[in-house]
Amino acid sequence: MTRFGIIGGGLMGHGIAVALAQAGHGAGVFDNDPAVLAGLGDRVGSALARSGTPRARVAAVGDRIVAVDSLAELAKQADVVIEAVSERLAVKHDVLAALEPHLPPDVPVWTNTSVLSISAVARAMLHPQRLVGVHWWNPPYLIPLVEIAPGTDTDPGFVDHAHTLIAELGKTTVRLHRDVPGFIGNRLQFALVREALQLLADGVCEPETIDTVVRAGVGLRWAAVGPMENADYIGLDLTRAILGSLAPSLSTETHEFPVLDRLLAQEHAGRASGRGLLDWRPGRAEEVAARLEAGIRHNLPARRGGRAGHGGSH
Ligand code: NAI
C-alpha cells in the first residue's frame, strides 16, 4: 500500500483519491477551502456509489480516504504527493513552495496540471527533479488513460516510479518523451475544439451539429481505431492528399475566438450560468454527468483482455 497525499480535494482530487483507494492505497486529502474538506466524505461516497465498487466494499474503500487539515500533516504521512489544485500557475507555485519545507527531498511530487508546462510548475520548487506530470482524466476512477511527462529537470527515476505505480493500478499509461503544454490528449482535444469554433464562426453549422458529428461519427471511430492506425489503414498516400487539400482551410487561430468572447460578454458561460453554446435547462447537467459515465462504462468491456498499453508510447 502506498500512502498518497493529495493537495486539492475538488473534482479531480477526490476522484483520484477514489481511484487510488479502489486499488488498496491510502489517500490523505488537503484543501484550503474548509467547505471542500467538510464535504469530502459525501463526495467520495457518491463517487464510490457510481464507480461500480461492490456495495460490500464501499465502506472499506471509503475509509482509506481521509481529510487532513494542513500541508505539514499531509507531508508527514505521504509516500507520494499529488498536486491537484486550481489550474493557475501562481497557485501551484504557492502550494509547492509551502509544501516542500515539510517534505523529504526523495518523496515524489506529481502534478495533475492539464495544460501548464511541467517545467514551469517546477520553477518554484526547491527540488524540481522530483516533479512529474501525471495527468488523469475525469472521472479518474473510470477513464483508463493517465499521461506521464517529465519536466526539463525531472530525474528519470521519478518518472519510472510514477509509471510503475500507475500501471499497477491497471491504468493505461502513456509516457511523453518531453514536456509540452497539454500533454497529448488536451492538445488533440483542443485542436478539435478550435476547428469547431471556426466552423461556428464561419456559419457552417450549429453547436449541436458539431456534437452530433463527433458522437455519431468521429468519436465512435476513434474509440475503436486511433487516428494514426486509421491513417495507415486508409493509406498514407490518401492521408497526405487529404491534408494537402484540407489543411490550408483549417483554423490556425491563436488568439481570436469571437464565438466564445461574444457568449462570455453576455455572461453565457455554459452549464453554471444556464446558457453557453447550448441551453442548459434544469436537469441537463445531471443528465450529461450520467451519460458521460454510462458512455465510458459502455466502452470499457471492449478493453478487457487488452488492458491496452501498460508501458504506452515511450
Ligand atoms: P477544482 O476547482 O474542482 O478543484 C481545485 C481545488 O483546489 C479546489 O477545491 C480548491 O479549493 C483547491 N485549492 C485551490 N487553491 C488551493 C491551495 N492553495 N491549497 C489547497 N487547495 C487549494 O478543479 P479540478 O477540476 O479538480 O482541477 C484540479 C487540477 O486538475 C487542475 O490543475 C486541472 O487543470 C486539472 N485537471 C482537471 C480535469 C478536469 O476534467 N476538471 C482533468 C485533468 C486535470
PDB file of C-alpha atoms in Angstrom, residues 1-290:
ATOM      1  CA  MET A   1       0.000   0.000   0.000  1.00  0.00           C
ATOM      2  CA  THR A   2       1.269   3.452  -0.918  1.00  0.00           C
ATOM      3  CA  ARG A   3       0.129   6.470   1.084  1.00  0.00           C
ATOM      4  CA  PHE A   4      -0.728   9.364  -1.188  1.00  0.00           C
ATOM      5  CA  GLY A   5      -1.109  12.969  -0.093  1.00  0.00           C
ATOM      6  CA  ILE A   6      -3.473  14.816  -2.407  1.00  0.00           C
ATOM      7  CA  ILE A   7      -3.488  18.623  -2.383  1.00  0.00           C
ATOM      8  CA  GLY A   8      -6.830  19.899  -3.684  1.00  0.00           C
ATOM      9  CA  GLY A   9      -9.997  17.949  -2.932  1.00  0.00           C
ATOM     10  CA  GLY A  10     -12.053  19.240  -5.873  1.00  0.00           C
ATOM     11  CA  LEU A  11     -13.364  17.385  -8.884  1.00  0.00           C
ATOM     12  CA  MET A  12     -10.053  15.720  -9.719  1.00  0.00           C
ATOM     13  CA  GLY A  13      -8.563  15.440  -6.234  1.00  0.00           C
ATOM     14  CA  HIS A  14     -11.481  13.468  -4.811  1.00  0.00           C
ATOM     15  CA  GLY A  15     -11.774  11.371  -7.989  1.00  0.00           C
ATOM     16  CA  ILE A  16      -8.084  10.453  -7.955  1.00  0.00           C
ATOM     17  CA  ALA A  17      -8.413   9.555  -4.268  1.00  0.00           C
ATOM     18  CA  VAL A  18     -11.243   7.171  -5.166  1.00  0.00           C
ATOM     19  CA  ALA A  19      -9.197   5.566  -7.977  1.00  0.00           C
ATOM     20  CA  LEU A  20      -6.267   5.028  -5.609  1.00  0.00           C
ATOM     21  CA  ALA A  21      -8.372   3.742  -2.718  1.00  0.00           C
ATOM     22  CA  GLN A  22     -10.101   1.248  -5.002  1.00  0.00           C
ATOM     23  CA  ALA A  23      -6.660  -0.215  -5.712  1.00  0.00           C
ATOM     24  CA  GLY A  24      -5.927  -0.551  -1.967  1.00  0.00           C
ATOM     25  CA  HIS A  25      -3.898   2.623  -1.461  1.00  0.00           C
ATOM     26  CA  GLY A  26      -4.441   5.286   1.196  1.00  0.00           C
ATOM     27  CA  ALA A  27      -5.068   8.967   0.462  1.00  0.00           C
ATOM     28  CA  GLY A  28      -4.848  11.975   2.772  1.00  0.00           C
ATOM     29  CA  VAL A  29      -6.549  14.951   1.136  1.00  0.00           C
ATOM     30  CA  PHE A  30      -5.871  18.601   1.966  1.00  0.00           C
ATOM     31  CA  ASP A  31      -7.809  21.579   0.590  1.00  0.00           C
ATOM     32  CA  ASN A  32      -7.581  25.197   1.750  1.00  0.00           C
ATOM     33  CA  ASP A  33     -11.360  25.546   1.449  1.00  0.00           C
ATOM     34  CA  PRO A  34     -12.856  24.121   4.678  1.00  0.00           C
ATOM     35  CA  ALA A  35     -16.184  23.503   2.915  1.00  0.00           C
ATOM     36  CA  VAL A  36     -14.457  21.238   0.385  1.00  0.00           C
ATOM     37  CA  LEU A  37     -12.797  19.256   3.176  1.00  0.00           C
ATOM     38  CA  ALA A  38     -16.049  19.010   5.137  1.00  0.00           C
ATOM     39  CA  GLY A  39     -17.859  17.695   2.050  1.00  0.00           C
ATOM     40  CA  LEU A  40     -15.119  15.234   1.064  1.00  0.00           C
ATOM     41  CA  GLY A  41     -16.734  12.194   2.683  1.00  0.00           C
ATOM     42  CA  ASP A  42     -20.071  12.754   0.910  1.00  0.00           C
ATOM     43  CA  ARG A  43     -18.407  13.389  -2.423  1.00  0.00           C
ATOM     44  CA  VAL A  44     -16.270  10.261  -2.107  1.00  0.00           C
ATOM     45  CA  GLY A  45     -19.341   8.277  -1.061  1.00  0.00           C
ATOM     46  CA  SER A  46     -21.318   9.282  -4.108  1.00  0.00           C
ATOM     47  CA  ALA A  47     -18.340   8.664  -6.454  1.00  0.00           C
ATOM     48  CA  LEU A  48     -17.943   5.195  -4.952  1.00  0.00           C
ATOM     49  CA  ALA A  49     -21.643   4.523  -5.434  1.00  0.00           C
ATOM     50  CA  ARG A  50     -21.339   5.468  -9.121  1.00  0.00           C
ATOM     51  CA  SER A  51     -17.938   3.870  -9.683  1.00  0.00           C
ATOM     52  CA  GLY A  52     -19.065   0.271  -9.681  1.00  0.00           C
ATOM     53  CA  THR A  53     -17.413  -0.529  -6.332  1.00  0.00           C
ATOM     54  CA  PRO A  54     -19.303  -3.532  -4.879  1.00  0.00           C
ATOM     55  CA  ARG A  55     -21.597  -2.347  -2.081  1.00  0.00           C
ATOM     56  CA  ALA A  56     -19.893  -4.594   0.480  1.00  0.00           C
ATOM     57  CA  ARG A  57     -16.550  -2.897  -0.218  1.00  0.00           C
ATOM     58  CA  VAL A  58     -17.718   0.731  -0.267  1.00  0.00           C
ATOM     59  CA  ALA A  59     -17.092   1.428   3.430  1.00  0.00           C
ATOM     60  CA  ALA A  60     -13.634  -0.181   3.465  1.00  0.00           C
ATOM     61  CA  VAL A  61     -12.560   1.702   0.328  1.00  0.00           C
ATOM     62  CA  GLY A  62     -14.020   4.996   1.604  1.00  0.00           C
ATOM     63  CA  ASP A  63     -12.166   4.595   4.915  1.00  0.00           C
ATOM     64  CA  ARG A  64      -8.837   4.701   3.054  1.00  0.00           C
ATOM     65  CA  ILE A  65      -9.526   8.351   2.164  1.00  0.00           C
ATOM     66  CA  VAL A  66      -9.134  10.893   4.963  1.00  0.00           C
ATOM     67  CA  ALA A  67      -9.215  14.669   5.139  1.00  0.00           C
ATOM     68  CA  VAL A  68      -6.083  16.273   6.588  1.00  0.00           C
ATOM     69  CA  ASP A  69      -6.026  19.813   7.887  1.00  0.00           C
ATOM     70  CA  SER A  70      -2.598  21.115   6.822  1.00  0.00           C
ATOM     71  CA  LEU A  71       0.139  20.640   4.269  1.00  0.00           C
ATOM     72  CA  ALA A  72       2.531  19.712   7.103  1.00  0.00           C
ATOM     73  CA  GLU A  73       0.189  16.924   8.194  1.00  0.00           C
ATOM     74  CA  LEU A  74      -0.199  15.738   4.609  1.00  0.00           C
ATOM     75  CA  ALA A  75       3.578  15.717   4.060  1.00  0.00           C
ATOM     76  CA  LYS A  76       4.205  13.756   7.263  1.00  0.00           C
ATOM     77  CA  GLN A  77       2.121  10.817   6.015  1.00  0.00           C
ATOM     78  CA  ALA A  78       2.780  10.803   2.271  1.00  0.00           C
ATOM     79  CA  ASP A  79       4.915   8.401   0.215  1.00  0.00           C
ATOM     80  CA  VAL A  80       3.835  10.342  -2.898  1.00  0.00           C
ATOM     81  CA  VAL A  81       2.239  13.806  -3.134  1.00  0.00           C
ATOM     82  CA  ILE A  82      -0.280  14.660  -5.858  1.00  0.00           C
ATOM     83  CA  GLU A  83      -0.932  18.332  -6.605  1.00  0.00           C
ATOM     84  CA  ALA A  84      -4.490  18.819  -7.887  1.00  0.00           C
ATOM     85  CA  VAL A  85      -5.213  22.462  -7.024  1.00  0.00           C
ATOM     86  CA  SER A  86      -6.744  25.028  -9.368  1.00  0.00           C
ATOM     87  CA  GLU A  87      -5.150  25.412 -12.810  1.00  0.00           C
ATOM     88  CA  ARG A  88      -3.272  28.638 -12.089  1.00  0.00           C
ATOM     89  CA  LEU A  89       0.490  28.696 -12.171  1.00  0.00           C
ATOM     90  CA  ALA A  90       0.766  31.105  -9.232  1.00  0.00           C
ATOM     91  CA  VAL A  91      -1.496  28.905  -7.076  1.00  0.00           C
ATOM     92  CA  LYS A  92       0.527  25.812  -7.912  1.00  0.00           C
ATOM     93  CA  HIS A  93       3.777  27.674  -7.157  1.00  0.00           C
ATOM     94  CA  ASP A  94       2.466  28.845  -3.777  1.00  0.00           C
ATOM     95  CA  VAL A  95       1.297  25.369  -2.816  1.00  0.00           C
ATOM     96  CA  LEU A  96       4.552  23.656  -3.803  1.00  0.00           C
ATOM     97  CA  ALA A  97       6.643  26.326  -2.055  1.00  0.00           C
ATOM     98  CA  ALA A  98       4.599  25.838   1.119  1.00  0.00           C
ATOM     99  CA  LEU A  99       4.777  22.044   0.865  1.00  0.00           C
ATOM    100  CA  GLU A 100       8.461  21.415   0.252  1.00  0.00           C
ATOM    101  CA  PRO A 101       9.937  22.514   3.590  1.00  0.00           C
ATOM    102  CA  HIS A 102       7.839  19.738   5.172  1.00  0.00           C
ATOM    103  CA  LEU A 103       8.667  17.031   2.616  1.00  0.00           C
ATOM    104  CA  PRO A 104      11.899  14.972   2.429  1.00  0.00           C
ATOM    105  CA  PRO A 105      13.566  15.540  -0.984  1.00  0.00           C
ATOM    106  CA  ASP A 106      13.201  11.920  -2.089  1.00  0.00           C
ATOM    107  CA  VAL A 107       9.382  11.958  -1.899  1.00  0.00           C
ATOM    108  CA  PRO A 108       7.905  12.215  -5.415  1.00  0.00           C
ATOM    109  CA  VAL A 109       5.533  15.048  -6.289  1.00  0.00           C
ATOM    110  CA  TRP A 110       3.099  14.607  -9.185  1.00  0.00           C
ATOM    111  CA  THR A 111       1.224  17.492 -10.756  1.00  0.00           C
ATOM    112  CA  ASN A 112      -2.159  16.908 -12.366  1.00  0.00           C
ATOM    113  CA  THR A 113      -1.960  20.099 -14.422  1.00  0.00           C
ATOM    114  CA  SER A 114      -3.994  19.959 -17.641  1.00  0.00           C
ATOM    115  CA  VAL A 115      -2.133  22.403 -19.844  1.00  0.00           C
ATOM    116  CA  LEU A 116       0.688  24.081 -17.893  1.00  0.00           C
ATOM    117  CA  SER A 117       4.276  23.166 -18.704  1.00  0.00           C
ATOM    118  CA  ILE A 118       5.713  20.804 -16.071  1.00  0.00           C
ATOM    119  CA  SER A 119       8.980  22.761 -16.166  1.00  0.00           C
ATOM    120  CA  ALA A 120       7.064  25.980 -15.459  1.00  0.00           C
ATOM    121  CA  VAL A 121       5.259  24.380 -12.500  1.00  0.00           C
ATOM    122  CA  ALA A 122       8.630  23.115 -11.194  1.00  0.00           C
ATOM    123  CA  ARG A 123      10.169  26.579 -11.330  1.00  0.00           C
ATOM    124  CA  ALA A 124       9.110  27.403  -7.769  1.00  0.00           C
ATOM    125  CA  MET A 125      10.494  24.173  -6.319  1.00  0.00           C
ATOM    126  CA  LEU A 126      13.497  23.545  -4.110  1.00  0.00           C
ATOM    127  CA  HIS A 127      13.791  20.066  -5.620  1.00  0.00           C
ATOM    128  CA  PRO A 128      12.422  20.276  -9.181  1.00  0.00           C
ATOM    129  CA  GLN A 129      13.924  16.877 -10.023  1.00  0.00           C
ATOM    130  CA  ARG A 130      11.068  15.181  -8.138  1.00  0.00           C
ATOM    131  CA  LEU A 131       8.191  16.778 -10.051  1.00  0.00           C
ATOM    132  CA  VAL A 132       6.452  14.562 -12.613  1.00  0.00           C
ATOM    133  CA  GLY A 133       3.434  15.468 -14.736  1.00  0.00           C
ATOM    134  CA  VAL A 134       0.851  12.756 -14.085  1.00  0.00           C
ATOM    135  CA  HIS A 135      -2.314  13.737 -15.883  1.00  0.00           C
ATOM    136  CA  TRP A 136      -5.520  11.882 -15.034  1.00  0.00           C
ATOM    137  CA  TRP A 137      -8.770  12.190 -16.954  1.00  0.00           C
ATOM    138  CA  ASN A 138     -12.145  12.856 -15.397  1.00  0.00           C
ATOM    139  CA  PRO A 139     -13.612  10.729 -13.895  1.00  0.00           C
ATOM    140  CA  PRO A 140     -10.267   9.267 -12.789  1.00  0.00           C
ATOM    141  CA  TYR A 141     -11.850   6.103 -11.397  1.00  0.00           C
ATOM    142  CA  LEU A 142     -13.361   5.314 -14.804  1.00  0.00           C
ATOM    143  CA  ILE A 143     -11.182   6.679 -17.592  1.00  0.00           C
ATOM    144  CA  PRO A 144      -8.217   4.356 -18.168  1.00  0.00           C
ATOM    145  CA  LEU A 145      -5.795   6.921 -19.585  1.00  0.00           C
ATOM    146  CA  VAL A 146      -3.098   8.558 -17.450  1.00  0.00           C
ATOM    147  CA  GLU A 147      -0.436  10.620 -19.264  1.00  0.00           C
ATOM    148  CA  ILE A 148       3.023  10.954 -17.727  1.00  0.00           C
ATOM    149  CA  ALA A 149       5.595  13.603 -18.668  1.00  0.00           C
ATOM    150  CA  PRO A 150       8.904  14.859 -17.241  1.00  0.00           C
ATOM    151  CA  GLY A 151       9.858  18.494 -16.840  1.00  0.00           C
ATOM    152  CA  THR A 152      13.257  19.691 -18.005  1.00  0.00           C
ATOM    153  CA  ASP A 153      14.809  18.989 -14.583  1.00  0.00           C
ATOM    154  CA  THR A 154      12.907  15.817 -13.690  1.00  0.00           C
ATOM    155  CA  ASP A 155      15.040  12.848 -12.658  1.00  0.00           C
ATOM    156  CA  PRO A 156      14.056   9.885 -14.898  1.00  0.00           C
ATOM    157  CA  GLY A 157      13.932   7.647 -11.820  1.00  0.00           C
ATOM    158  CA  PHE A 158      10.887   9.594 -10.572  1.00  0.00           C
ATOM    159  CA  VAL A 159       9.226   9.163 -13.974  1.00  0.00           C
ATOM    160  CA  ASP A 160       9.868   5.402 -13.924  1.00  0.00           C
ATOM    161  CA  HIS A 161       8.457   5.198 -10.414  1.00  0.00           C
ATOM    162  CA  ALA A 162       5.272   7.080 -11.397  1.00  0.00           C
ATOM    163  CA  HIS A 163       4.863   4.911 -14.456  1.00  0.00           C
ATOM    164  CA  THR A 164       5.179   1.691 -12.455  1.00  0.00           C
ATOM    165  CA  LEU A 165       2.755   2.796  -9.738  1.00  0.00           C
ATOM    166  CA  ILE A 166       0.112   3.989 -12.212  1.00  0.00           C
ATOM    167  CA  ALA A 167       0.434   0.897 -14.420  1.00  0.00           C
ATOM    168  CA  GLU A 168      -0.052  -1.273 -11.319  1.00  0.00           C
ATOM    169  CA  LEU A 169      -3.449   0.376 -10.843  1.00  0.00           C
ATOM    170  CA  GLY A 170      -4.477  -1.194 -14.171  1.00  0.00           C
ATOM    171  CA  LYS A 171      -4.466   2.169 -15.912  1.00  0.00           C
ATOM    172  CA  THR A 172      -3.383   2.736 -19.500  1.00  0.00           C
ATOM    173  CA  THR A 173      -0.232   4.788 -19.087  1.00  0.00           C
ATOM    174  CA  VAL A 174       1.431   6.741 -21.825  1.00  0.00           C
ATOM    175  CA  ARG A 175       4.757   8.412 -21.356  1.00  0.00           C
ATOM    176  CA  LEU A 176       5.795  11.532 -23.232  1.00  0.00           C
ATOM    177  CA  HIS A 177       9.439  11.918 -24.212  1.00  0.00           C
ATOM    178  CA  ARG A 178       9.333  15.545 -23.149  1.00  0.00           C
ATOM    179  CA  ASP A 179       7.222  18.271 -21.613  1.00  0.00           C
ATOM    180  CA  VAL A 180       4.671  20.022 -23.864  1.00  0.00           C
ATOM    181  CA  PRO A 181       1.704  22.061 -22.589  1.00  0.00           C
ATOM    182  CA  GLY A 182      -1.449  19.940 -22.639  1.00  0.00           C
ATOM    183  CA  PHE A 183       0.306  16.547 -22.773  1.00  0.00           C
ATOM    184  CA  ILE A 184      -1.059  14.691 -25.833  1.00  0.00           C
ATOM    185  CA  GLY A 185      -4.750  14.383 -25.045  1.00  0.00           C
ATOM    186  CA  ASN A 186      -5.587  18.028 -24.452  1.00  0.00           C
ATOM    187  CA  ARG A 187      -3.560  19.113 -27.480  1.00  0.00           C
ATOM    188  CA  LEU A 188      -5.598  16.767 -29.678  1.00  0.00           C
ATOM    189  CA  GLN A 189      -8.844  17.652 -27.938  1.00  0.00           C
ATOM    190  CA  PHE A 190      -8.397  21.418 -28.213  1.00  0.00           C
ATOM    191  CA  ALA A 191      -7.201  21.274 -31.832  1.00  0.00           C
ATOM    192  CA  LEU A 192     -10.661  19.827 -32.472  1.00  0.00           C
ATOM    193  CA  VAL A 193     -12.386  22.465 -30.316  1.00  0.00           C
ATOM    194  CA  ARG A 194     -10.553  25.240 -32.176  1.00  0.00           C
ATOM    195  CA  GLU A 195     -11.723  23.888 -35.522  1.00  0.00           C
ATOM    196  CA  ALA A 196     -15.286  23.511 -34.193  1.00  0.00           C
ATOM    197  CA  LEU A 197     -15.318  27.164 -33.091  1.00  0.00           C
ATOM    198  CA  GLN A 198     -14.082  28.190 -36.525  1.00  0.00           C
ATOM    199  CA  LEU A 199     -16.930  26.256 -38.173  1.00  0.00           C
ATOM    200  CA  LEU A 200     -19.390  28.119 -35.915  1.00  0.00           C
ATOM    201  CA  ALA A 201     -17.752  31.484 -36.623  1.00  0.00           C
ATOM    202  CA  ASP A 202     -17.936  30.768 -40.357  1.00  0.00           C
ATOM    203  CA  GLY A 203     -21.660  29.986 -40.068  1.00  0.00           C
ATOM    204  CA  VAL A 204     -21.260  26.387 -41.266  1.00  0.00           C
ATOM    205  CA  CYS A 205     -23.467  24.794 -38.602  1.00  0.00           C
ATOM    206  CA  GLU A 206     -24.967  24.993 -35.101  1.00  0.00           C
ATOM    207  CA  PRO A 207     -23.104  23.841 -31.967  1.00  0.00           C
ATOM    208  CA  GLU A 208     -25.465  20.853 -31.631  1.00  0.00           C
ATOM    209  CA  THR A 209     -24.400  19.692 -35.093  1.00  0.00           C
ATOM    210  CA  ILE A 210     -20.724  19.576 -34.060  1.00  0.00           C
ATOM    211  CA  ASP A 211     -21.640  17.318 -31.158  1.00  0.00           C
ATOM    212  CA  THR A 212     -23.732  15.059 -33.384  1.00  0.00           C
ATOM    213  CA  VAL A 213     -20.871  14.653 -35.869  1.00  0.00           C
ATOM    214  CA  VAL A 214     -18.418  13.760 -33.113  1.00  0.00           C
ATOM    215  CA  ARG A 215     -20.750  11.494 -31.146  1.00  0.00           C
ATOM    216  CA  ALA A 216     -22.223   9.620 -34.107  1.00  0.00           C
ATOM    217  CA  GLY A 217     -19.112   9.559 -36.298  1.00  0.00           C
ATOM    218  CA  VAL A 218     -15.618  10.687 -35.384  1.00  0.00           C
ATOM    219  CA  GLY A 219     -15.835   9.716 -31.704  1.00  0.00           C
ATOM    220  CA  LEU A 220     -17.097   6.213 -32.468  1.00  0.00           C
ATOM    221  CA  ARG A 221     -14.295   5.637 -34.941  1.00  0.00           C
ATOM    222  CA  TRP A 222     -11.626   6.946 -32.594  1.00  0.00           C
ATOM    223  CA  ALA A 223     -12.869   4.864 -29.670  1.00  0.00           C
ATOM    224  CA  ALA A 224     -12.154   1.804 -31.849  1.00  0.00           C
ATOM    225  CA  VAL A 225      -9.314   2.838 -34.182  1.00  0.00           C
ATOM    226  CA  GLY A 226      -6.963   5.707 -33.355  1.00  0.00           C
ATOM    227  CA  PRO A 227      -6.101   8.405 -35.896  1.00  0.00           C
ATOM    228  CA  MET A 228      -2.600   7.012 -36.580  1.00  0.00           C
ATOM    229  CA  GLU A 229      -3.837   3.486 -37.190  1.00  0.00           C
ATOM    230  CA  ASN A 230      -6.605   4.948 -39.327  1.00  0.00           C
ATOM    231  CA  ALA A 231      -4.091   6.950 -41.367  1.00  0.00           C
ATOM    232  CA  ASP A 232      -2.226   3.744 -42.188  1.00  0.00           C
ATOM    233  CA  TYR A 233      -5.480   1.875 -42.761  1.00  0.00           C
ATOM    234  CA  ILE A 234      -6.749   4.294 -45.398  1.00  0.00           C
ATOM    235  CA  GLY A 235      -3.189   4.657 -46.739  1.00  0.00           C
ATOM    236  CA  LEU A 236      -0.634   7.373 -46.141  1.00  0.00           C
ATOM    237  CA  ASP A 237      -0.898   8.463 -49.784  1.00  0.00           C
ATOM    238  CA  LEU A 238      -4.593   9.235 -49.283  1.00  0.00           C
ATOM    239  CA  THR A 239      -3.885  10.801 -45.854  1.00  0.00           C
ATOM    240  CA  ARG A 240      -1.257  13.011 -47.499  1.00  0.00           C
ATOM    241  CA  ALA A 241      -3.608  14.015 -50.310  1.00  0.00           C
ATOM    242  CA  ILE A 242      -6.446  14.866 -47.880  1.00  0.00           C
ATOM    243  CA  LEU A 243      -4.151  17.005 -45.741  1.00  0.00           C
ATOM    244  CA  GLY A 244      -2.760  18.713 -48.824  1.00  0.00           C
ATOM    245  CA  SER A 245      -6.192  19.897 -49.893  1.00  0.00           C
ATOM    246  CA  LEU A 246      -7.810  20.364 -46.448  1.00  0.00           C
ATOM    247  CA  ALA A 247      -5.038  21.768 -44.250  1.00  0.00           C
ATOM    248  CA  PRO A 248      -4.984  25.219 -45.889  1.00  0.00           C
ATOM    249  CA  SER A 249      -8.599  25.770 -44.821  1.00  0.00           C
ATOM    250  CA  LEU A 250      -8.227  24.504 -41.225  1.00  0.00           C
ATOM    251  CA  SER A 251      -8.049  27.002 -38.372  1.00  0.00           C
ATOM    252  CA  THR A 252      -4.627  28.123 -37.226  1.00  0.00           C
ATOM    253  CA  GLU A 253      -6.113  30.792 -34.920  1.00  0.00           C
ATOM    254  CA  THR A 254      -4.080  31.513 -31.817  1.00  0.00           C
ATOM    255  CA  HIS A 255      -5.860  34.458 -30.157  1.00  0.00           C
ATOM    256  CA  GLU A 256      -9.250  35.399 -31.593  1.00  0.00           C
ATOM    257  CA  PHE A 257     -12.191  33.230 -30.528  1.00  0.00           C
ATOM    258  CA  PRO A 258     -15.155  35.535 -31.212  1.00  0.00           C
ATOM    259  CA  VAL A 259     -17.844  32.905 -30.635  1.00  0.00           C
ATOM    260  CA  LEU A 260     -16.626  32.361 -27.085  1.00  0.00           C
ATOM    261  CA  ASP A 261     -15.922  36.033 -26.425  1.00  0.00           C
ATOM    262  CA  ARG A 262     -19.423  37.056 -27.505  1.00  0.00           C
ATOM    263  CA  LEU A 263     -21.063  34.497 -25.233  1.00  0.00           C
ATOM    264  CA  LEU A 264     -18.805  35.339 -22.311  1.00  0.00           C
ATOM    265  CA  ALA A 265     -19.548  39.067 -22.721  1.00  0.00           C
ATOM    266  CA  GLN A 266     -23.241  38.171 -22.284  1.00  0.00           C
ATOM    267  CA  GLU A 267     -22.366  36.061 -19.202  1.00  0.00           C
ATOM    268  CA  HIS A 268     -23.384  32.905 -21.043  1.00  0.00           C
ATOM    269  CA  ALA A 269     -20.527  30.843 -19.629  1.00  0.00           C
ATOM    270  CA  GLY A 270     -22.050  27.398 -20.074  1.00  0.00           C
ATOM    271  CA  ARG A 271     -23.505  24.936 -17.565  1.00  0.00           C
ATOM    272  CA  ALA A 272     -23.005  27.073 -14.452  1.00  0.00           C
ATOM    273  CA  SER A 273     -24.784  30.107 -15.918  1.00  0.00           C
ATOM    274  CA  GLY A 274     -27.611  28.209 -17.603  1.00  0.00           C
ATOM    275  CA  ARG A 275     -26.551  29.177 -21.125  1.00  0.00           C
ATOM    276  CA  GLY A 276     -23.441  28.799 -23.227  1.00  0.00           C
ATOM    277  CA  LEU A 277     -23.037  27.274 -26.662  1.00  0.00           C
ATOM    278  CA  LEU A 278     -26.138  25.279 -25.702  1.00  0.00           C
ATOM    279  CA  ASP A 279     -29.158  25.885 -23.494  1.00  0.00           C
ATOM    280  CA  TRP A 280     -28.603  24.342 -20.039  1.00  0.00           C
ATOM    281  CA  ARG A 281     -32.184  23.725 -18.989  1.00  0.00           C
ATOM    282  CA  PRO A 282     -32.632  22.428 -15.417  1.00  0.00           C
ATOM    283  CA  GLY A 283     -31.617  18.772 -15.184  1.00  0.00           C
ATOM    284  CA  ARG A 284     -29.320  18.834 -18.212  1.00  0.00           C
ATOM    285  CA  ALA A 285     -26.120  18.887 -16.117  1.00  0.00           C
ATOM    286  CA  GLU A 286     -27.173  15.778 -14.200  1.00  0.00           C
ATOM    287  CA  GLU A 287     -28.196  14.071 -17.419  1.00  0.00           C
ATOM    288  CA  VAL A 288     -24.821  14.863 -19.021  1.00  0.00           C
ATOM    289  CA  ALA A 289     -22.878  13.597 -15.980  1.00  0.00           C
ATOM    290  CA  ALA A 290     -24.839  10.334 -16.014  1.00  0.00           C
TER     291      ALA A 290
END
